[in-house]
């Protein structure tokens, strides 16, 4: 006898699901039992059980990001369901299709304040594009199908709540009767293209631009060829948002990487000087780094209509899929004979890369230069590698030094900026692409949050991966570094060590305890050998890099406010003031030297 749980498992398979990330519990007991039975019968899905429900949510989001499929996570009733929230907010804010299936106490318990009975529809109402409780077998088909369809079309998380007794009810085929919906497990097309008049208007706007810049986000994933062809015809420079880094290969000479505090100077110059801005699949949120109002004509293409025209006063807003829409625009683009704008962008990028290499060579009295570690990792990335980062200063080094070549993938938690997503993302990437090398770059604060325990998950599943190479790079500086710098630069406050200090742990020793390779790096001279060893090890390697806590994540252009607030923080008695002043000065001198060399054509700068 098939139950509602049996049906749900079969139905999610019809939606293309082959892997779920779950953690069991009594509120989902019948459903968990059905998952186990399906596994034994060979009719189930791969069930990945990490160490915590929050990891399940983050892994489901990462799976969606890396594969383009719907990510699925499963948890029990209120306590487990609540733990999913951070991962689901990650999906909501980064526009990813995820379906969460959560347990609930029995129907008769609803509204009676019994143990673990919470109003889960109210709990998930803010985060979910769709949330619904299945209250009868006849309703199950429509709820499951609507959850998947809505997650795909509205690009966000959907939540299915199944009470414990409903999970075990006998499944029935929905009949053609009043109040019963009969639905299909057919994914809707999202290859949306705007009307011809809007296509022509967009092409005309781009053709009329003399200095065209494309700002490309993760929403342009899958449109690499179209983005490059449109940029070639338009003579455009390309900037990628941090999550759009994988869309445009790093060896495209007029791709200047990121924009903003962890971006490049050529990207800033593009934005400052462009007369036309084309926003492709991005909801770039930092308005202070976009052109001044009236400086540039702008067109935006996005599948999220509520994000069109939101960050900059655009002249045209095209509601559509980036790939399909660009394919329609390209035949109407005129090849620009004057490529001086694009060539200027490419020349400046060569100078910037020299500058980043110089920053990586600086030495500090209190530890290894973290830039050097990530710079050397980048040099050794094999073809089709996948790189993840957390949202601390590691994101700065990821933006400044990681260059994703064609076929590589890279991601982090974007608008939610959750610093602990790097390890869950890396493990989800390894499940999605077990044949590829995965590199997790993570700070010690993030590693203590959701990294150390996940080494246990890696140990549990390592034998199932065809290529066991997974490299974890821990930036070990005993400091919540990004927050420390934000305190100084945003609010003019000194570092508060009571809150900012991270207890030092032998991270390499923890890896060794689990049977992995641990490498300790305490001096800059040891970096290259350590990275070489990691990439030559066919297994899990953790590089424990004891880094300076004073290395400034300098923006490409030091604003007056940035400098003023930092000075205020130091004058208020920042306990690390001496190191901050010295190390920031060294970094600024290095930047200045490289820029001068570039202008003079010295040291390969031109």
Coordinates of C-alpha atoms in Angstrom, one line a residue:
X1 CA 0.0 0.0 0.0
X2 CA 1.5 3.3 -1.1
X3 CA 1.4 6.1 1.5
X4 CA 1.5 9.9 1.1
X5 CA 5.2 9.7 1.9
X6 CA 5.8 7.1 -0.8
X7 CA 4.0 9.3 -3.3
X8 CA 6.0 12.4 -2.3
X9 CA 9.3 10.5 -2.8
X10 CA 8.2 9.3 -6.2
X11 CA 6.9 12.7 -7.2
X12 CA 10.1 14.6 -6.4
X13 CA 11.9 12.0 -8.5
X14 CA 9.6 12.9 -11.4
X15 CA 10.7 16.5 -10.8
X16 CA 14.3 15.4 -11.5
X17 CA 15.5 15.1 -7.9
X18 CA 18.2 12.5 -7.3
X19 CA 19.7 13.8 -4.1
X20 CA 18.3 15.4 -0.9
X21 CA 20.0 16.8 2.2
X22 CA 18.2 15.8 5.4
X23 CA 18.3 15.2 9.1
X24 CA 15.7 12.8 10.7
X25 CA 13.4 13.4 13.6
X26 CA 10.1 12.2 15.0
X27 CA 8.0 14.9 13.4
X28 CA 9.1 13.5 10.0
X29 CA 9.2 9.9 11.2
X30 CA 6.8 8.3 8.7
X31 CA 8.5 10.2 5.9
X32 CA 12.0 9.2 7.1
X33 CA 10.8 5.6 7.2
X34 CA 9.6 5.7 3.7
X35 CA 12.9 7.2 2.5
X36 CA 14.7 4.3 4.2
X37 CA 12.4 1.7 2.6
X38 CA 12.8 3.3 -0.9
X39 CA 16.6 3.2 -0.4
X40 CA 16.5 -0.5 0.5
X41 CA 14.2 -1.2 -2.5
X42 CA 16.5 0.7 -4.9
X43 CA 13.7 3.2 -5.7
X44 CA 14.8 6.1 -3.5
X45 CA 16.9 9.2 -3.8
X46 CA 20.4 9.7 -2.4
X47 CA 20.0 10.9 1.2
X48 CA 22.9 13.0 2.5
X49 CA 22.8 13.6 6.2
X50 CA 25.3 16.2 7.5
X51 CA 25.7 17.2 11.1
X52 CA 23.0 19.8 11.4
X53 CA 19.7 20.9 9.7
X54 CA 21.2 24.3 9.0
X55 CA 23.8 22.6 6.9
X56 CA 21.0 20.8 5.0
X57 CA 19.5 24.1 4.0
X58 CA 22.8 25.6 2.9
X59 CA 23.7 22.5 1.0
X60 CA 20.4 22.5 -0.8
X61 CA 20.9 26.1 -1.9
X62 CA 24.5 25.3 -3.0
X63 CA 23.2 22.4 -5.0
X64 CA 20.8 24.7 -6.8
X65 CA 23.6 27.2 -7.5
X66 CA 26.1 24.7 -8.8
X67 CA 23.7 22.5 -10.9
X68 CA 20.8 24.7 -11.9
X69 CA 18.5 22.0 -10.4
X70 CA 16.0 22.4 -7.5
X71 CA 17.8 21.8 -4.2
X72 CA 15.8 19.7 -1.7
X73 CA 16.2 19.7 2.1
X74 CA 14.3 17.7 4.7
X75 CA 13.8 18.1 8.4
X76 CA 11.6 17.3 11.3
X77 CA 9.0 19.5 12.9
X78 CA 9.6 22.8 14.8
X79 CA 13.2 22.4 16.1
X80 CA 14.6 20.9 12.9
X81 CA 12.4 23.1 10.7
X82 CA 13.7 26.3 12.4
X83 CA 17.3 25.2 11.8
X84 CA 16.6 25.2 8.0
X85 CA 15.8 28.9 8.0
X86 CA 19.3 30.3 7.4
X87 CA 19.8 28.1 4.4
X88 CA 16.3 29.0 3.0
X89 CA 17.0 32.7 3.5
X90 CA 20.3 32.1 1.6
X91 CA 18.1 30.7 -1.3
X92 CA 15.6 33.5 -1.0
X93 CA 18.2 36.3 -1.2
X94 CA 20.3 34.6 -3.8
X95 CA 17.3 33.7 -6.0
X96 CA 17.7 29.9 -5.9
X97 CA 15.0 27.3 -6.4
X98 CA 14.9 25.1 -3.2
X99 CA 12.1 22.9 -1.8
X100 CA 12.1 22.2 1.9
X101 CA 10.0 19.2 3.2
X102 CA 9.4 19.5 6.9
X103 CA 7.5 17.3 9.4
X104 CA 4.7 18.5 11.7
X105 CA 2.8 17.0 14.6
X106 CA -0.5 15.3 13.8
X107 CA -3.5 17.1 12.4
X108 CA -5.5 16.9 15.7
X109 CA -2.6 18.6 17.5
X110 CA -2.6 21.7 15.3
X111 CA -3.4 24.8 17.3
X112 CA -3.3 23.0 20.7
X113 CA 0.2 24.1 21.9
X114 CA 1.4 20.6 22.2
X115 CA 5.0 19.7 22.2
X116 CA 6.8 20.7 19.0
X117 CA 3.6 21.9 17.4
X118 CA 4.3 25.3 15.9
X119 CA 2.6 27.3 13.2
X120 CA 5.1 26.4 10.5
X121 CA 3.2 28.2 7.8
X122 CA 3.6 31.4 9.7
X123 CA 7.3 30.7 10.5
X124 CA 8.1 30.2 6.8
X125 CA 5.8 32.9 5.4
X126 CA 8.5 35.5 5.1
X127 CA 11.2 33.3 3.5
X128 CA 9.1 31.1 1.1
X129 CA 7.7 31.9 -2.3
X130 CA 5.1 29.1 -1.4
X131 CA 4.3 27.3 1.8
X132 CA 1.5 24.8 2.3
X133 CA 0.6 22.1 4.7
X134 CA -0.7 18.8 3.2
X135 CA -3.8 17.9 5.1
X136 CA -5.1 15.0 3.0
X137 CA -3.9 12.5 0.4
X138 CA -6.0 14.1 -2.3
X139 CA -4.1 17.4 -1.8
X140 CA -0.6 16.0 -1.9
X141 CA -0.1 15.9 -5.6
X142 CA -1.1 19.6 -6.1
X143 CA 1.0 20.8 -3.2
X144 CA 4.2 19.0 -4.3
X145 CA 3.9 20.1 -7.9
X146 CA 3.0 23.7 -7.0
X147 CA 6.0 23.9 -4.6
X148 CA 8.5 22.8 -7.3
X149 CA 6.9 24.9 -10.1
X150 CA 6.8 28.0 -8.0
X151 CA 10.4 27.6 -6.7
X152 CA 11.5 27.3 -10.4
X153 CA 9.5 30.2 -11.7
X154 CA 9.9 32.6 -8.8
X155 CA 13.5 31.6 -8.0
X156 CA 13.2 31.1 -4.3
X157 CA 12.5 28.5 -1.6
X158 CA 9.1 26.7 -1.3
X159 CA 8.1 24.7 1.8
X160 CA 5.9 21.6 2.1
X161 CA 4.7 20.8 5.6
X162 CA 3.5 17.2 6.2
X163 CA 1.8 16.3 9.5
X164 CA 3.0 13.0 11.0
X165 CA -0.3 11.2 10.5
X166 CA -0.8 12.4 7.0
X167 CA 2.7 11.0 6.1
X168 CA 1.4 7.5 6.7
X169 CA -2.1 7.9 5.1
X170 CA -3.0 5.7 2.1
X171 CA -2.4 7.6 -1.1
X172 CA -5.3 8.0 -3.5
X173 CA -5.4 9.2 -7.1
X174 CA -7.0 12.7 -7.2
X175 CA -10.4 12.4 -8.8
X176 CA -12.2 14.9 -11.1
X177 CA -14.3 16.4 -8.4
X178 CA -14.9 19.8 -6.7
X179 CA -12.0 21.1 -4.5
X180 CA -9.6 18.6 -5.9
X181 CA -6.7 19.8 -8.1
X182 CA -5.0 17.4 -10.5
X183 CA -1.6 18.7 -11.4
X184 CA 1.5 17.8 -13.5
X185 CA 5.1 17.3 -12.6
X186 CA 6.3 19.2 -15.7
X187 CA 8.7 22.0 -15.2
X188 CA 7.7 25.3 -16.8
X189 CA 9.9 27.0 -19.3
X190 CA 11.8 30.0 -18.1
X191 CA 13.4 31.0 -21.4
X192 CA 11.3 34.2 -21.4
X193 CA 12.0 36.7 -24.2
X194 CA 10.6 40.2 -24.2
X195 CA 8.6 41.6 -27.1
X196 CA 10.4 42.4 -30.4
X197 CA 10.0 46.2 -29.8
X198 CA 11.9 46.0 -26.5
X199 CA 14.6 43.8 -28.1
X200 CA 15.1 46.4 -30.8
X201 CA 15.1 49.3 -28.3
X202 CA 17.8 47.5 -26.2
X203 CA 19.9 46.9 -29.3
X204 CA 19.6 50.5 -30.3
X205 CA 20.6 51.8 -26.9
X206 CA 23.7 49.6 -26.8
X207 CA 24.6 50.5 -30.4
X208 CA 24.5 54.2 -29.6
X209 CA 26.9 53.9 -26.6
X210 CA 30.5 54.9 -27.0
X211 CA 31.7 53.4 -23.7
X212 CA 29.6 50.4 -22.9
X213 CA 30.0 48.3 -19.7
X214 CA 28.3 45.0 -19.0
X215 CA 27.7 44.3 -15.3
X216 CA 27.1 40.5 -15.1
X217 CA 25.6 38.6 -12.2
X218 CA 24.8 34.9 -11.4
X219 CA 21.5 35.3 -13.2
X220 CA 23.5 35.2 -16.4
X221 CA 24.8 31.6 -15.7
X222 CA 24.5 29.6 -18.9
X223 CA 24.8 32.7 -21.1
X224 CA 28.6 32.9 -21.3
X225 CA 28.8 32.7 -25.1
X226 CA 26.0 35.2 -25.5
X227 CA 27.5 37.7 -23.1
X228 CA 30.9 37.5 -24.8
X229 CA 29.5 37.8 -28.3
X230 CA 27.4 40.8 -27.3
X231 CA 30.4 42.5 -25.6
X232 CA 32.6 41.8 -28.7
X233 CA 30.1 43.5 -30.9
X234 CA 29.5 46.4 -28.5
X235 CA 33.2 46.9 -27.8
X236 CA 32.2 46.6 -24.1
X237 CA 34.1 46.1 -21.0
X238 CA 32.8 43.4 -18.6
X239 CA 32.5 43.6 -14.8
X240 CA 31.2 40.6 -12.9
X241 CA 29.4 40.7 -9.6
X242 CA 31.0 38.5 -7.0
X243 CA 28.5 35.7 -7.6
X244 CA 28.8 36.2 -11.3
X245 CA 32.5 35.5 -11.3
X246 CA 32.0 32.1 -12.9
X247 CA 30.0 33.4 -15.8
X248 CA 32.9 35.1 -17.6
X249 CA 36.3 33.4 -17.9
X250 CA 39.1 35.3 -16.2
X251 CA 41.3 35.2 -19.3
X252 CA 38.9 37.4 -21.2
X253 CA 41.2 40.5 -21.3
X254 CA 38.4 43.1 -21.0
X255 CA 36.8 41.3 -18.0
X256 CA 37.9 43.4 -14.9
X257 CA 36.5 41.1 -12.3
X258 CA 34.5 42.6 -9.4
X259 CA 33.3 46.0 -8.4
X260 CA 33.3 47.7 -5.0
X261 CA 35.2 47.2 -1.8
X262 CA 36.5 43.8 -3.0
X263 CA 36.7 44.8 -6.6
X264 CA 39.3 46.1 -9.0
X265 CA 40.4 49.6 -9.9
X266 CA 39.7 49.0 -13.6
X267 CA 36.1 48.0 -12.7
X268 CA 35.8 51.3 -10.7
X269 CA 37.1 53.2 -13.7
X270 CA 34.7 51.5 -16.0
X271 CA 31.8 52.5 -13.8
X272 CA 33.1 56.1 -13.4
X273 CA 33.6 56.6 -17.1
X274 CA 31.0 54.5 -19.0
X275 CA 28.2 56.1 -20.9
X276 CA 26.1 52.9 -21.2
X277 CA 25.5 50.3 -18.6
X278 CA 24.0 46.9 -19.4
X279 CA 22.9 45.0 -16.2
X280 CA 22.6 41.2 -16.9
X281 CA 21.1 38.9 -14.3
X282 CA 22.3 41.0 -11.4
X283 CA 20.8 42.7 -8.4
X284 CA 24.1 44.4 -7.4
X285 CA 23.2 46.1 -4.2
X286 CA 26.0 48.7 -3.6
X287 CA 24.6 51.8 -5.2
X288 CA 27.6 53.9 -4.2
X289 CA 29.7 52.1 -6.8
X290 CA 27.2 52.5 -9.7
X291 CA 27.3 55.5 -12.1
X292 CA 26.0 58.9 -11.0
X293 CA 22.4 59.5 -12.0
X294 CA 22.3 60.8 -15.5
X295 CA 25.8 59.7 -16.3
X296 CA 25.0 56.5 -18.2
X297 CA 22.0 55.2 -20.1
X298 CA 21.1 51.8 -18.8
X299 CA 19.2 48.7 -19.7
X300 CA 18.6 45.7 -17.4
X301 CA 17.6 42.1 -18.2
X302 CA 16.4 39.8 -15.4
X303 CA 14.0 37.1 -14.7
X304 CA 13.1 38.7 -11.3
X305 CA 10.7 41.5 -12.3
X306 CA 10.7 43.1 -8.9
X307 CA 14.5 43.7 -9.2
X308 CA 14.2 45.5 -12.6
X309 CA 15.1 49.2 -12.4
X310 CA 15.7 48.9 -8.6
X311 CA 19.4 49.8 -8.2
X312 CA 19.9 52.4 -11.0
X313 CA 17.5 54.5 -13.0
X314 CA 17.4 52.4 -16.1
X315 CA 16.0 53.5 -19.4
X316 CA 14.8 50.0 -20.4
X317 CA 13.8 47.1 -18.2
X318 CA 13.5 43.7 -20.0
X319 CA 11.8 41.0 -18.1
X320 CA 13.4 37.9 -19.5
X321 CA 16.0 35.2 -19.4
X322 CA 19.5 36.6 -20.0
X323 CA 20.6 33.9 -22.4
X324 CA 17.4 33.9 -24.5
X325 CA 17.1 37.7 -24.5
X326 CA 20.7 38.3 -25.5
X327 CA 20.4 35.8 -28.3
X328 CA 17.5 37.9 -29.6
X329 CA 19.4 41.1 -29.3
X330 CA 22.7 40.0 -30.8
X331 CA 21.5 40.0 -34.5
X332 CA 20.6 43.7 -34.1
X333 CA 23.9 44.8 -32.6
X334 CA 26.4 46.6 -34.9
X335 CA 30.1 45.8 -34.5
X336 CA 31.8 48.9 -33.2
X337 CA 34.8 49.9 -35.4
X338 CA 36.4 51.8 -32.5
X339 CA 37.5 49.4 -29.7
X340 CA 39.6 52.0 -27.8
X341 CA 37.3 51.8 -24.7
X342 CA 37.6 48.0 -24.6
X343 CA 41.4 48.1 -25.1
X344 CA 41.8 50.7 -22.3
X345 CA 39.9 48.4 -20.0
X346 CA 42.1 45.5 -20.9
X347 CA 45.3 47.5 -20.4
X348 CA 44.2 48.7 -17.0
X349 CA 43.5 45.1 -16.0
X350 CA 47.0 44.0 -16.8
X351 CA 48.2 46.7 -14.4
X352 CA 45.8 45.6 -11.7
X353 CA 46.9 42.0 -11.9
X354 CA 50.5 43.2 -11.3
X355 CA 49.2 45.1 -8.4
X356 CA 47.5 42.1 -6.9
X357 CA 50.7 40.0 -7.3
X358 CA 52.6 42.7 -5.5
X359 CA 50.1 42.8 -2.6
X360 CA 50.5 39.0 -2.3
X361 CA 54.3 39.4 -1.9
X362 CA 54.1 41.7 1.1
X363 CA 55.3 40.3 4.5
X364 CA 53.9 41.0 7.9
X365 CA 55.4 40.7 11.4
X366 CA 52.5 38.9 13.0
X367 CA 51.8 36.1 10.5
X368 CA 51.5 34.9 6.9
X369 CA 50.1 37.2 4.3
X370 CA 46.6 35.7 3.5
X371 CA 46.7 37.2 0.0
X372 CA 49.8 35.1 -0.7
X373 CA 48.0 31.9 0.3
X374 CA 45.0 32.5 -1.9
X375 CA 47.2 33.8 -4.8
X376 CA 49.3 30.6 -4.8
X377 CA 46.1 28.5 -4.6
X378 CA 44.8 30.3 -7.7
X379 CA 48.0 29.6 -9.6
X380 CA 47.5 25.8 -9.1
X381 CA 43.8 25.4 -9.7
X382 CA 43.3 22.5 -12.1
X383 CA 40.8 22.5 -15.0
X384 CA 37.1 22.5 -13.9
X385 CA 38.0 23.2 -10.3
X386 CA 35.3 24.5 -7.9
X387 CA 36.2 27.2 -5.4
X388 CA 34.0 28.3 -2.4
X389 CA 34.5 31.2 0.0
X390 CA 32.9 32.6 3.1
X391 CA 31.7 36.1 3.5
X392 CA 34.5 37.4 5.8
X393 CA 37.9 38.8 4.6
X394 CA 38.2 35.5 2.7
X395 CA 35.7 37.0 0.2
X396 CA 38.1 39.9 -0.4
X397 CA 41.0 37.6 -1.2
X398 CA 38.6 35.4 -3.3
X399 CA 37.6 38.5 -5.3
X400 CA 41.1 39.9 -5.6
X401 CA 43.1 36.8 -6.3
X402 CA 40.9 33.9 -7.5
X403 CA 40.5 33.8 -11.3
X404 CA 38.0 31.2 -12.6
X405 CA 38.9 30.0 -16.0
X406 CA 36.5 28.5 -18.5
X407 CA 34.7 25.5 -17.0
X408 CA 35.5 26.4 -13.4
X409 CA 32.8 27.2 -10.8
X410 CA 32.9 29.4 -7.8
X411 CA 30.4 30.7 -5.3
X412 CA 29.6 32.0 -1.9
X413 CA 26.5 33.2 0.0
X414 CA 25.8 36.5 -1.7
X415 CA 23.2 39.0 -0.4
X416 CA 22.7 37.1 2.8
X417 CA 26.5 37.2 3.3
X418 CA 26.5 34.3 5.7
X419 CA 30.1 33.7 6.6
X420 CA 29.7 30.0 7.4
X421 CA 28.4 28.8 4.0
X422 CA 31.8 28.0 2.5
X423 CA 32.1 24.4 3.9
X424 CA 28.5 23.4 3.2
X425 CA 28.9 24.8 -0.3
X426 CA 32.1 22.9 -0.9
X427 CA 30.6 19.6 0.2
X428 CA 27.5 20.1 -1.9
X429 CA 29.7 20.9 -4.8
X430 CA 31.6 17.6 -4.2
X431 CA 28.4 15.6 -4.3
X432 CA 27.2 17.4 -7.5
X433 CA 30.6 16.9 -9.2
X434 CA 32.5 14.1 -7.4
X435 CA 35.1 13.9 -10.2
X436 CA 36.2 17.5 -9.7
X437 CA 38.7 19.1 -7.4
X438 CA 37.0 21.4 -4.8
X439 CA 38.7 24.1 -2.8
X440 CA 37.1 25.6 0.2
X441 CA 38.6 29.0 1.4
X442 CA 37.4 29.9 4.8
X443 CA 38.3 32.0 7.8
X444 CA 38.8 30.6 11.3
X445 CA 35.7 32.2 12.6
X446 CA 33.6 30.6 9.9
X447 CA 35.4 27.3 10.3
X448 CA 34.5 27.2 14.0
X449 CA 30.9 27.9 13.1
X450 CA 30.0 25.4 10.5
X451 CA 33.3 24.0 9.3
X452 CA 34.9 21.8 11.9
X453 CA 32.0 19.5 12.3
X454 CA 31.6 19.2 8.6
X455 CA 34.9 17.5 8.4
X456 CA 33.0 14.6 9.9
X457 CA 30.5 14.7 7.0
X458 CA 33.5 14.6 4.6
X459 CA 34.9 11.6 6.4
X460 CA 31.5 9.8 6.2
X461 CA 31.1 10.3 2.5
X462 CA 34.6 10.5 1.1
X463 CA 34.7 7.0 -0.3
X464 CA 31.7 7.8 -2.5
X465 CA 33.5 10.4 -4.5
X466 CA 35.4 9.3 -7.6
X467 CA 38.0 12.0 -7.1
X468 CA 38.7 12.4 -3.3
X469 CA 40.7 15.6 -3.7
X470 CA 39.2 18.3 -1.5
X471 CA 41.3 21.2 -0.2
X472 CA 40.3 23.3 2.7
X473 CA 42.3 26.5 3.3
X474 CA 41.8 28.0 6.7
X475 CA 42.9 31.6 7.2
X476 CA 43.9 31.3 10.8
X477 CA 44.3 34.8 12.3
X478 CA 42.4 34.5 15.6
X479 CA 40.1 37.3 14.6
X480 CA 36.7 38.0 13.1
X481 CA 38.6 40.0 10.5
X482 CA 35.8 41.4 8.3
X483 CA 33.8 42.6 11.3
X484 CA 37.0 44.2 12.8
X485 CA 37.6 46.1 9.6
X486 CA 33.9 47.1 9.3
X487 CA 34.0 48.4 12.8
X488 CA 37.0 50.6 11.9
X489 CA 36.0 51.8 8.4
X490 CA 32.2 52.1 8.7
X491 CA 31.6 53.3 12.2
X492 CA 35.0 54.6 13.3
X493 CA 35.1 52.2 16.3
X494 CA 38.2 50.4 17.6
X495 CA 38.4 46.7 17.5
X496 CA 36.6 45.2 20.6
X497 CA 38.8 42.2 21.3
X498 CA 36.3 40.7 23.8
X499 CA 33.9 40.2 20.8
X500 CA 36.4 39.9 18.0
X501 CA 39.0 37.5 19.2
X502 CA 38.7 33.9 17.9
X503 CA 40.1 31.2 20.2
X504 CA 43.1 29.6 18.4
X505 CA 42.7 25.9 17.6
X506 CA 45.0 23.4 15.9
X507 CA 42.9 23.0 12.8
X508 CA 45.5 20.9 11.0
X509 CA 45.5 18.6 14.1
X510 CA 41.7 18.2 14.0
X511 CA 42.0 17.2 10.3
X512 CA 44.7 14.7 11.2
X513 CA 42.6 13.3 14.0
X514 CA 40.0 12.4 11.3
X515 CA 42.6 10.8 9.1
X516 CA 43.2 13.7 6.7
X517 CA 46.3 15.5 5.7
X518 CA 47.0 18.6 7.8
X519 CA 49.6 21.2 6.8
X520 CA 50.6 24.0 9.1
X521 CA 51.9 27.2 7.5
X522 CA 53.6 29.7 9.8
X523 CA 55.8 31.6 7.5
X524 CA 55.4 33.1 4.0
X525 CA 58.3 31.0 2.8
X526 CA 56.3 27.8 3.5
X527 CA 53.2 28.8 1.4
X528 CA 54.2 27.5 -2.0
X529 CA 55.4 24.1 -0.8
X530 CA 52.2 23.7 1.3
X531 CA 49.9 24.5 -1.7
X532 CA 52.0 22.2 -3.9
X533 CA 51.6 19.4 -1.4
X534 CA 47.8 19.9 -1.1
X535 CA 47.3 19.8 -4.9
X536 CA 49.5 16.7 -5.2
X537 CA 47.5 14.8 -2.5
X538 CA 44.7 12.5 -3.7
X539 CA 42.5 13.0 -0.7
X540 CA 41.4 15.7 1.8
X541 CA 44.0 18.3 2.8
X542 CA 43.6 21.1 5.3
X543 CA 46.0 24.0 5.1
X544 CA 46.1 25.7 8.4
X545 CA 47.6 29.1 7.5
X546 CA 48.6 31.2 10.5
X547 CA 48.0 34.6 9.0
X548 CA 48.3 38.2 10.1
X549 CA 45.2 39.8 11.4
X550 CA 46.2 43.3 10.3
X551 CA 46.2 42.8 6.5
X552 CA 43.8 45.5 5.2
X553 CA 41.1 44.4 2.7
X554 CA 41.8 47.7 0.9
X555 CA 39.2 48.9 -1.6
X556 CA 40.5 49.9 -5.1
X557 CA 39.9 53.5 -4.2
X558 CA 40.3 54.8 -0.6
X559 CA 37.4 57.1 0.0
X560 CA 37.7 60.0 2.5
X561 CA 35.1 58.3 4.7
X562 CA 37.0 55.1 4.8
X563 CA 40.2 56.9 5.8
X564 CA 38.5 59.2 8.3
X565 CA 36.7 56.4 10.1
X566 CA 39.8 54.2 10.2
X567 CA 41.7 57.1 11.8
X568 CA 38.9 57.7 14.3
X569 CA 39.0 54.0 15.3
X570 CA 42.8 54.2 15.8
X571 CA 42.6 57.4 17.8
X572 CA 39.9 55.8 20.1
X573 CA 42.5 53.2 21.2
X574 CA 42.3 50.3 18.7
X575 CA 44.4 47.6 20.4
X576 CA 45.9 46.6 17.1
X577 CA 46.6 50.2 16.0
X578 CA 50.4 49.9 15.4
X579 CA 50.1 46.9 13.2
X580 CA 47.1 48.3 11.3
X581 CA 48.9 51.6 10.6
X582 CA 52.1 49.8 9.5
X583 CA 50.5 47.1 7.4
X584 CA 48.0 49.5 5.7
X585 CA 50.9 51.9 4.9
X586 CA 52.9 49.0 3.3
X587 CA 49.9 47.9 1.3
X588 CA 49.2 51.4 0.1
X589 CA 52.8 52.0 -0.9
X590 CA 52.7 48.7 -2.8
X591 CA 49.6 49.8 -4.7
X592 CA 51.2 53.1 -5.5
X593 CA 54.4 51.6 -6.8
X594 CA 52.6 49.2 -9.0
X595 CA 50.3 51.9 -10.5
X596 CA 53.3 54.1 -11.3
X597 CA 55.2 51.1 -12.8
X598 CA 52.1 50.4 -14.9
X599 CA 51.9 53.9 -16.2
X600 CA 55.6 53.9 -17.1
X601 CA 55.4 50.5 -18.8
X602 CA 57.7 48.9 -16.3
X603 CA 57.6 45.4 -14.9
X604 CA 55.1 44.2 -17.4
X605 CA 52.5 46.7 -16.3
X606 CA 51.4 47.9 -19.8

